[in-house]
PDB file of C-alpha atoms in Angstrom:
ATOM      1  CA  UNK A   1     -66.767 -61.910  17.475  1.00 42.00           C
ATOM      2  CA  UNK A   2     -69.801 -60.375  19.067  1.00 40.00           C
ATOM      3  CA  UNK A   3     -70.732 -56.817  18.306  1.00 43.00           C
ATOM      4  CA  UNK A   4     -70.244 -55.927  21.974  1.00 43.00           C
ATOM      5  CA  UNK A   5     -66.541 -56.812  21.811  1.00 43.00           C
ATOM      6  CA  UNK A   6     -65.832 -55.486  18.308  1.00 49.00           C
ATOM      7  CA  UNK A   7     -65.330 -51.806  19.311  1.00 55.00           C
ATOM      8  CA  UNK A   8     -63.214 -52.845  22.296  1.00 56.00           C
ATOM      9  CA  UNK A   9     -60.985 -55.072  20.163  1.00 57.00           C
ATOM     10  CA  UNK A  10     -60.686 -52.349  17.509  1.00 57.00           C
ATOM     11  CA  UNK A  11     -59.771 -49.810  20.173  1.00 79.00           C
ATOM     12  CA  UNK A  12     -57.182 -52.178  21.673  1.00 91.00           C
ATOM     13  CA  UNK A  13     -55.607 -52.684  18.241  1.00 94.00           C
ATOM     14  CA  UNK A  14     -55.491 -48.930  17.666  1.00 96.00           C
ATOM     15  CA  UNK A  15     -54.025 -48.376  21.136  1.00 97.00           C
ATOM     16  CA  UNK A  16     -51.321 -50.990  20.601  1.00 96.00           C
ATOM     17  CA  UNK A  17     -50.408 -49.628  17.152  1.00 97.00           C
ATOM     18  CA  UNK A  18     -50.239 -46.057  18.468  1.00 98.00           C
ATOM     19  CA  UNK A  19     -48.043 -47.111  21.384  1.00 97.00           C
ATOM     20  CA  UNK A  20     -45.611 -48.977  19.134  1.00 96.00           C
ATOM     21  CA  UNK A  21     -45.551 -46.159  16.576  1.00 97.00           C
ATOM     22  CA  UNK A  22     -44.876 -43.647  19.352  1.00 98.00           C
ATOM     23  CA  UNK A  23     -41.956 -45.777  20.594  1.00 97.00           C
ATOM     24  CA  UNK A  24     -40.709 -46.178  17.021  1.00 97.00           C
ATOM     25  CA  UNK A  25     -40.754 -42.434  16.478  1.00 98.00           C
ATOM     26  CA  UNK A  26     -38.734 -42.063  19.670  1.00 98.00           C
ATOM     27  CA  UNK A  27     -36.232 -44.484  18.161  1.00 97.00           C
ATOM     28  CA  UNK A  28     -36.143 -42.459  14.940  1.00 98.00           C
ATOM     29  CA  UNK A  29     -35.570 -39.198  16.839  1.00 98.00           C
ATOM     30  CA  UNK A  30     -32.617 -40.826  18.576  1.00 98.00           C
ATOM     31  CA  UNK A  31     -31.206 -42.383  15.387  1.00 98.00           C
ATOM     32  CA  UNK A  32     -31.060 -38.908  13.892  1.00 98.00           C
ATOM     33  CA  UNK A  33     -29.651 -37.439  17.126  1.00 98.00           C
ATOM     34  CA  UNK A  34     -26.784 -39.932  17.055  1.00 98.00           C
ATOM     35  CA  UNK A  35     -26.171 -39.403  13.357  1.00 98.00           C
ATOM     36  CA  UNK A  36     -26.306 -35.640  13.773  1.00 98.00           C
ATOM     37  CA  UNK A  37     -23.622 -35.729  16.422  1.00 98.00           C
ATOM     38  CA  UNK A  38     -21.145 -37.538  14.167  1.00 98.00           C
ATOM     39  CA  UNK A  39     -22.279 -36.226  10.781  1.00 98.00           C
ATOM     40  CA  UNK A  40     -20.736 -32.888  11.634  1.00 97.00           C
ATOM     41  CA  UNK A  41     -17.408 -34.703  11.164  1.00 98.00           C
ATOM     42  CA  UNK A  42     -18.213 -37.528   8.741  1.00 98.00           C
ATOM     43  CA  UNK A  43     -20.956 -36.093   6.504  1.00 97.00           C
ATOM     44  CA  UNK A  44     -21.253 -32.326   6.995  1.00 98.00           C
ATOM     45  CA  UNK A  45     -23.315 -31.959   3.817  1.00 97.00           C
ATOM     46  CA  UNK A  46     -26.104 -34.007   5.458  1.00 98.00           C
ATOM     47  CA  UNK A  47     -26.299 -32.101   8.748  1.00 98.00           C
ATOM     48  CA  UNK A  48     -29.152 -29.817   7.644  1.00 98.00           C
ATOM     49  CA  UNK A  49     -31.176 -32.680   6.219  1.00 98.00           C
ATOM     50  CA  UNK A  50     -30.657 -34.875   9.277  1.00 98.00           C
ATOM     51  CA  UNK A  51     -31.748 -32.002  11.530  1.00 98.00           C
ATOM     52  CA  UNK A  52     -34.860 -31.511   9.386  1.00 98.00           C
ATOM     53  CA  UNK A  53     -35.701 -35.227   9.470  1.00 98.00           C
ATOM     54  CA  UNK A  54     -35.183 -35.262  13.245  1.00 98.00           C
ATOM     55  CA  UNK A  55     -37.640 -32.386  13.627  1.00 98.00           C
ATOM     56  CA  UNK A  56     -40.185 -34.301  11.526  1.00 98.00           C
ATOM     57  CA  UNK A  57     -39.761 -37.366  13.747  1.00 98.00           C
ATOM     58  CA  UNK A  58     -40.184 -35.245  16.880  1.00 98.00           C
ATOM     59  CA  UNK A  59     -43.473 -33.967  15.463  1.00 98.00           C
ATOM     60  CA  UNK A  60     -44.554 -37.500  14.523  1.00 98.00           C
ATOM     61  CA  UNK A  61     -43.773 -38.662  18.067  1.00 98.00           C
ATOM     62  CA  UNK A  62     -45.892 -35.756  19.384  1.00 98.00           C
ATOM     63  CA  UNK A  63     -48.816 -36.719  17.142  1.00 98.00           C
ATOM     64  CA  UNK A  64     -48.853 -40.260  18.519  1.00 98.00           C
ATOM     65  CA  UNK A  65     -48.322 -39.081  22.100  1.00 98.00           C
ATOM     66  CA  UNK A  66     -51.229 -36.616  21.837  1.00 98.00           C
ATOM     67  CA  UNK A  67     -53.533 -39.408  20.657  1.00 97.00           C
ATOM     68  CA  UNK A  68     -52.321 -41.749  23.415  1.00 98.00           C
ATOM     69  CA  UNK A  69     -52.922 -39.021  26.009  1.00 97.00           C
ATOM     70  CA  UNK A  70     -56.387 -38.351  24.604  1.00 97.00           C
ATOM     71  CA  UNK A  71     -57.147 -42.049  25.105  1.00 97.00           C
ATOM     72  CA  UNK A  72     -55.592 -42.125  28.576  1.00 97.00           C
ATOM     73  CA  UNK A  73     -52.984 -44.668  27.473  1.00 97.00           C
ATOM     74  CA  UNK A  74     -49.379 -44.917  28.677  1.00 97.00           C
ATOM     75  CA  UNK A  75     -46.445 -45.122  26.330  1.00 96.00           C
ATOM     76  CA  UNK A  76     -45.196 -48.507  25.133  1.00 95.00           C
ATOM     77  CA  UNK A  77     -42.875 -50.464  27.394  1.00 94.00           C
ATOM     78  CA  UNK A  78     -40.366 -50.536  24.534  1.00 94.00           C
ATOM     79  CA  UNK A  79     -40.151 -46.714  24.422  1.00 97.00           C
ATOM     80  CA  UNK A  80     -36.815 -46.431  26.241  1.00 95.00           C
ATOM     81  CA  UNK A  81     -35.358 -49.429  24.417  1.00 93.00           C
ATOM     82  CA  UNK A  82     -36.185 -47.748  21.111  1.00 96.00           C
ATOM     83  CA  UNK A  83     -34.501 -44.535  22.243  1.00 96.00           C
ATOM     84  CA  UNK A  84     -31.307 -46.210  23.455  1.00 95.00           C
ATOM     85  CA  UNK A  85     -31.146 -48.585  20.488  1.00 95.00           C
ATOM     86  CA  UNK A  86     -31.862 -45.765  18.067  1.00 96.00           C
ATOM     87  CA  UNK A  87     -29.120 -43.605  19.502  1.00 97.00           C
ATOM     88  CA  UNK A  88     -26.610 -46.474  19.328  1.00 96.00           C
ATOM     89  CA  UNK A  89     -27.594 -47.159  15.707  1.00 96.00           C
ATOM     90  CA  UNK A  90     -27.327 -43.461  14.892  1.00 97.00           C
ATOM     91  CA  UNK A  91     -23.859 -43.206  16.400  1.00 97.00           C
ATOM     92  CA  UNK A  92     -22.644 -46.366  14.690  1.00 95.00           C
ATOM     93  CA  UNK A  93     -23.911 -45.384  11.253  1.00 96.00           C
ATOM     94  CA  UNK A  94     -22.952 -41.729  11.704  1.00 97.00           C
ATOM     95  CA  UNK A  95     -19.399 -42.856  12.302  1.00 97.00           C
ATOM     96  CA  UNK A  96     -19.291 -44.404   8.827  1.00 95.00           C
ATOM     97  CA  UNK A  97     -20.505 -41.296   7.041  1.00 96.00           C
ATOM     98  CA  UNK A  98     -22.815 -40.295   4.250  1.00 95.00           C
ATOM     99  CA  UNK A  99     -23.551 -43.661   2.644  1.00 95.00           C
ATOM    100  CA  UNK A 100     -24.152 -45.438   5.954  1.00 96.00           C
ATOM    101  CA  UNK A 101     -26.421 -42.640   7.195  1.00 97.00           C
ATOM    102  CA  UNK A 102     -28.452 -42.679   3.987  1.00 97.00           C
ATOM    103  CA  UNK A 103     -28.597 -46.492   3.795  1.00 96.00           C
ATOM    104  CA  UNK A 104     -29.828 -46.659   7.383  1.00 97.00           C
ATOM    105  CA  UNK A 105     -32.631 -44.195   6.719  1.00 97.00           C
ATOM    106  CA  UNK A 106     -33.673 -46.053   3.570  1.00 97.00           C
ATOM    107  CA  UNK A 107     -33.717 -49.413   5.375  1.00 96.00           C
ATOM    108  CA  UNK A 108     -35.636 -48.113   8.393  1.00 97.00           C
ATOM    109  CA  UNK A 109     -38.151 -46.158   6.323  1.00 97.00           C
ATOM    110  CA  UNK A 110     -38.777 -49.059   3.942  1.00 96.00           C
ATOM    111  CA  UNK A 111     -39.861 -51.198   6.908  1.00 96.00           C
ATOM    112  CA  UNK A 112     -41.750 -48.379   8.620  1.00 97.00           C
ATOM    113  CA  UNK A 113     -43.662 -47.409   5.476  1.00 98.00           C
ATOM    114  CA  UNK A 114     -44.729 -51.002   4.878  1.00 97.00           C
ATOM    115  CA  UNK A 115     -46.012 -51.229   8.463  1.00 97.00           C
ATOM    116  CA  UNK A 116     -47.762 -47.854   8.336  1.00 98.00           C
ATOM    117  CA  UNK A 117     -49.553 -48.735   5.119  1.00 98.00           C
ATOM    118  CA  UNK A 118     -50.659 -52.081   6.561  1.00 97.00           C
ATOM    119  CA  UNK A 119     -51.831 -50.354   9.740  1.00 97.00           C
ATOM    120  CA  UNK A 120     -53.978 -47.999   7.682  1.00 98.00           C
ATOM    121  CA  UNK A 121     -55.624 -51.040   6.084  1.00 97.00           C
ATOM    122  CA  UNK A 122     -56.011 -52.879   9.409  1.00 96.00           C
ATOM    123  CA  UNK A 123     -57.627 -49.860  11.075  1.00 97.00           C
ATOM    124  CA  UNK A 124     -59.997 -49.096   8.179  1.00 95.00           C
ATOM    125  CA  UNK A 125     -63.478 -48.684   9.649  1.00 94.00           C
ATOM    126  CA  UNK A 126     -62.201 -49.669  13.108  1.00 94.00           C
ATOM    127  CA  UNK A 127     -60.313 -46.698  14.580  1.00 96.00           C
ATOM    128  CA  UNK A 128     -60.496 -43.463  12.614  1.00 96.00           C
ATOM    129  CA  UNK A 129     -58.475 -41.425  15.127  1.00 97.00           C
ATOM    130  CA  UNK A 130     -55.542 -43.856  14.982  1.00 97.00           C
ATOM    131  CA  UNK A 131     -55.841 -43.912  11.198  1.00 97.00           C
ATOM    132  CA  UNK A 132     -55.678 -40.107  11.035  1.00 97.00           C
ATOM    133  CA  UNK A 133     -52.581 -40.028  13.252  1.00 98.00           C
ATOM    134  CA  UNK A 134     -50.815 -42.557  11.034  1.00 98.00           C
ATOM    135  CA  UNK A 135     -51.907 -40.908   7.788  1.00 98.00           C
ATOM    136  CA  UNK A 136     -50.508 -37.591   9.055  1.00 97.00           C
ATOM    137  CA  UNK A 137     -46.924 -38.886   8.908  1.00 98.00           C
ATOM    138  CA  UNK A 138     -46.732 -41.161   5.861  1.00 98.00           C
ATOM    139  CA  UNK A 139     -45.753 -38.468   3.336  1.00 97.00           C
ATOM    140  CA  UNK A 140     -42.799 -37.272   5.412  1.00 97.00           C
ATOM    141  CA  UNK A 141     -41.609 -40.816   6.048  1.00 97.00           C
ATOM    142  CA  UNK A 142     -41.694 -41.373   2.279  1.00 97.00           C
ATOM    143  CA  UNK A 143     -39.750 -38.127   1.788  1.00 97.00           C
ATOM    144  CA  UNK A 144     -37.060 -39.353   4.205  1.00 97.00           C
ATOM    145  CA  UNK A 145     -36.778 -42.611   2.268  1.00 97.00           C
ATOM    146  CA  UNK A 146     -36.620 -40.992  -1.148  1.00 97.00           C
ATOM    147  CA  UNK A 147     -34.185 -38.204  -0.268  1.00 96.00           C
ATOM    148  CA  UNK A 148     -31.871 -40.636   1.490  1.00 96.00           C
ATOM    149  CA  UNK A 149     -31.966 -43.124  -1.384  1.00 94.00           C
ATOM    150  CA  UNK A 150     -30.728 -40.345  -3.676  1.00 94.00           C
ATOM    151  CA  UNK A 151     -27.629 -39.896  -1.466  1.00 91.00           C
ATOM    152  CA  UNK A 152     -26.359 -43.455  -1.685  1.00 91.00           C
ATOM    153  CA  UNK A 153     -23.334 -43.366  -3.962  1.00 85.00           C
ATOM    154  CA  UNK A 154     -21.801 -46.718  -3.200  1.00 84.00           C
ATOM    155  CA  UNK A 155     -22.816 -50.317  -3.568  1.00 81.00           C
ATOM    156  CA  UNK A 156     -19.999 -51.541  -1.343  1.00 85.00           C
ATOM    157  CA  UNK A 157     -20.473 -54.954   0.214  1.00 85.00           C
ATOM    158  CA  UNK A 158     -20.593 -53.533   3.728  1.00 85.00           C
ATOM    159  CA  UNK A 159     -23.491 -51.267   2.716  1.00 84.00           C
ATOM    160  CA  UNK A 160     -25.331 -54.154   1.106  1.00 84.00           C
ATOM    161  CA  UNK A 161     -24.937 -55.986   4.430  1.00 90.00           C
ATOM    162  CA  UNK A 162     -25.893 -52.973   6.550  1.00 93.00           C
ATOM    163  CA  UNK A 163     -29.307 -52.468   4.946  1.00 92.00           C
ATOM    164  CA  UNK A 164     -30.767 -55.918   5.686  1.00 93.00           C
ATOM    165  CA  UNK A 165     -29.283 -55.836   9.185  1.00 94.00           C
ATOM    166  CA  UNK A 166     -30.941 -52.479   9.913  1.00 94.00           C
ATOM    167  CA  UNK A 167     -34.216 -53.634   8.323  1.00 94.00           C
ATOM    168  CA  UNK A 168     -34.231 -56.863  10.364  1.00 93.00           C
ATOM    169  CA  UNK A 169     -33.483 -54.912  13.549  1.00 92.00           C
ATOM    170  CA  UNK A 170     -36.349 -52.517  12.795  1.00 93.00           C
ATOM    171  CA  UNK A 171     -38.710 -55.446  12.202  1.00 93.00           C
ATOM    172  CA  UNK A 172     -37.580 -57.035  15.472  1.00 92.00           C
ATOM    173  CA  UNK A 173     -38.192 -53.858  17.464  1.00 90.00           C
ATOM    174  CA  UNK A 174     -41.703 -53.549  15.980  1.00 91.00           C
ATOM    175  CA  UNK A 175     -42.409 -57.216  16.699  1.00 91.00           C
ATOM    176  CA  UNK A 176     -41.273 -56.882  20.320  1.00 89.00           C
ATOM    177  CA  UNK A 177     -43.184 -53.631  20.754  1.00 88.00           C
ATOM    178  CA  UNK A 178     -46.432 -55.229  19.596  1.00 88.00           C
ATOM    179  CA  UNK A 179     -46.004 -57.978  22.188  1.00 87.00           C
ATOM    180  CA  UNK A 180     -44.792 -56.233  25.359  1.00 81.00           C
TER     181      UNK A 180
END
């Protein structure tokens, strides 16, 4: 790669990552919105925590959007898909209560944290602004994972099946987002 194209390619990578992360945060906001709606009935003890996590995700989405706007970039084409899919996932898991809500958060955050950490490595020395935006959210994403893991009180078969399904769906959405 010539030095003339290196900054452009680095910027394009940072742009793509920011767009996908922004769409993913929109999905997370909507997962929590769906869960919040039903948790009032199925897991009232989690309502405050879900609301807090949702507010974190709204802030994370704003961080990525601000950086995309600064760069003059549009949102990802998968943005609406992430919102609709996230809301459907939130409703479905909210319906099943505390363990399903917690297991969903753990599965999503496990995938997200792995991607965020890899993005930080991939952007090292290439796109400091994108790196800063990503680094700004990692601690809260870890908090969501850890707090939710502490809530899981069942090892029921359906929960053991839910986690890989949610993780695979999250991976698929990231994969599609990086390619559209």
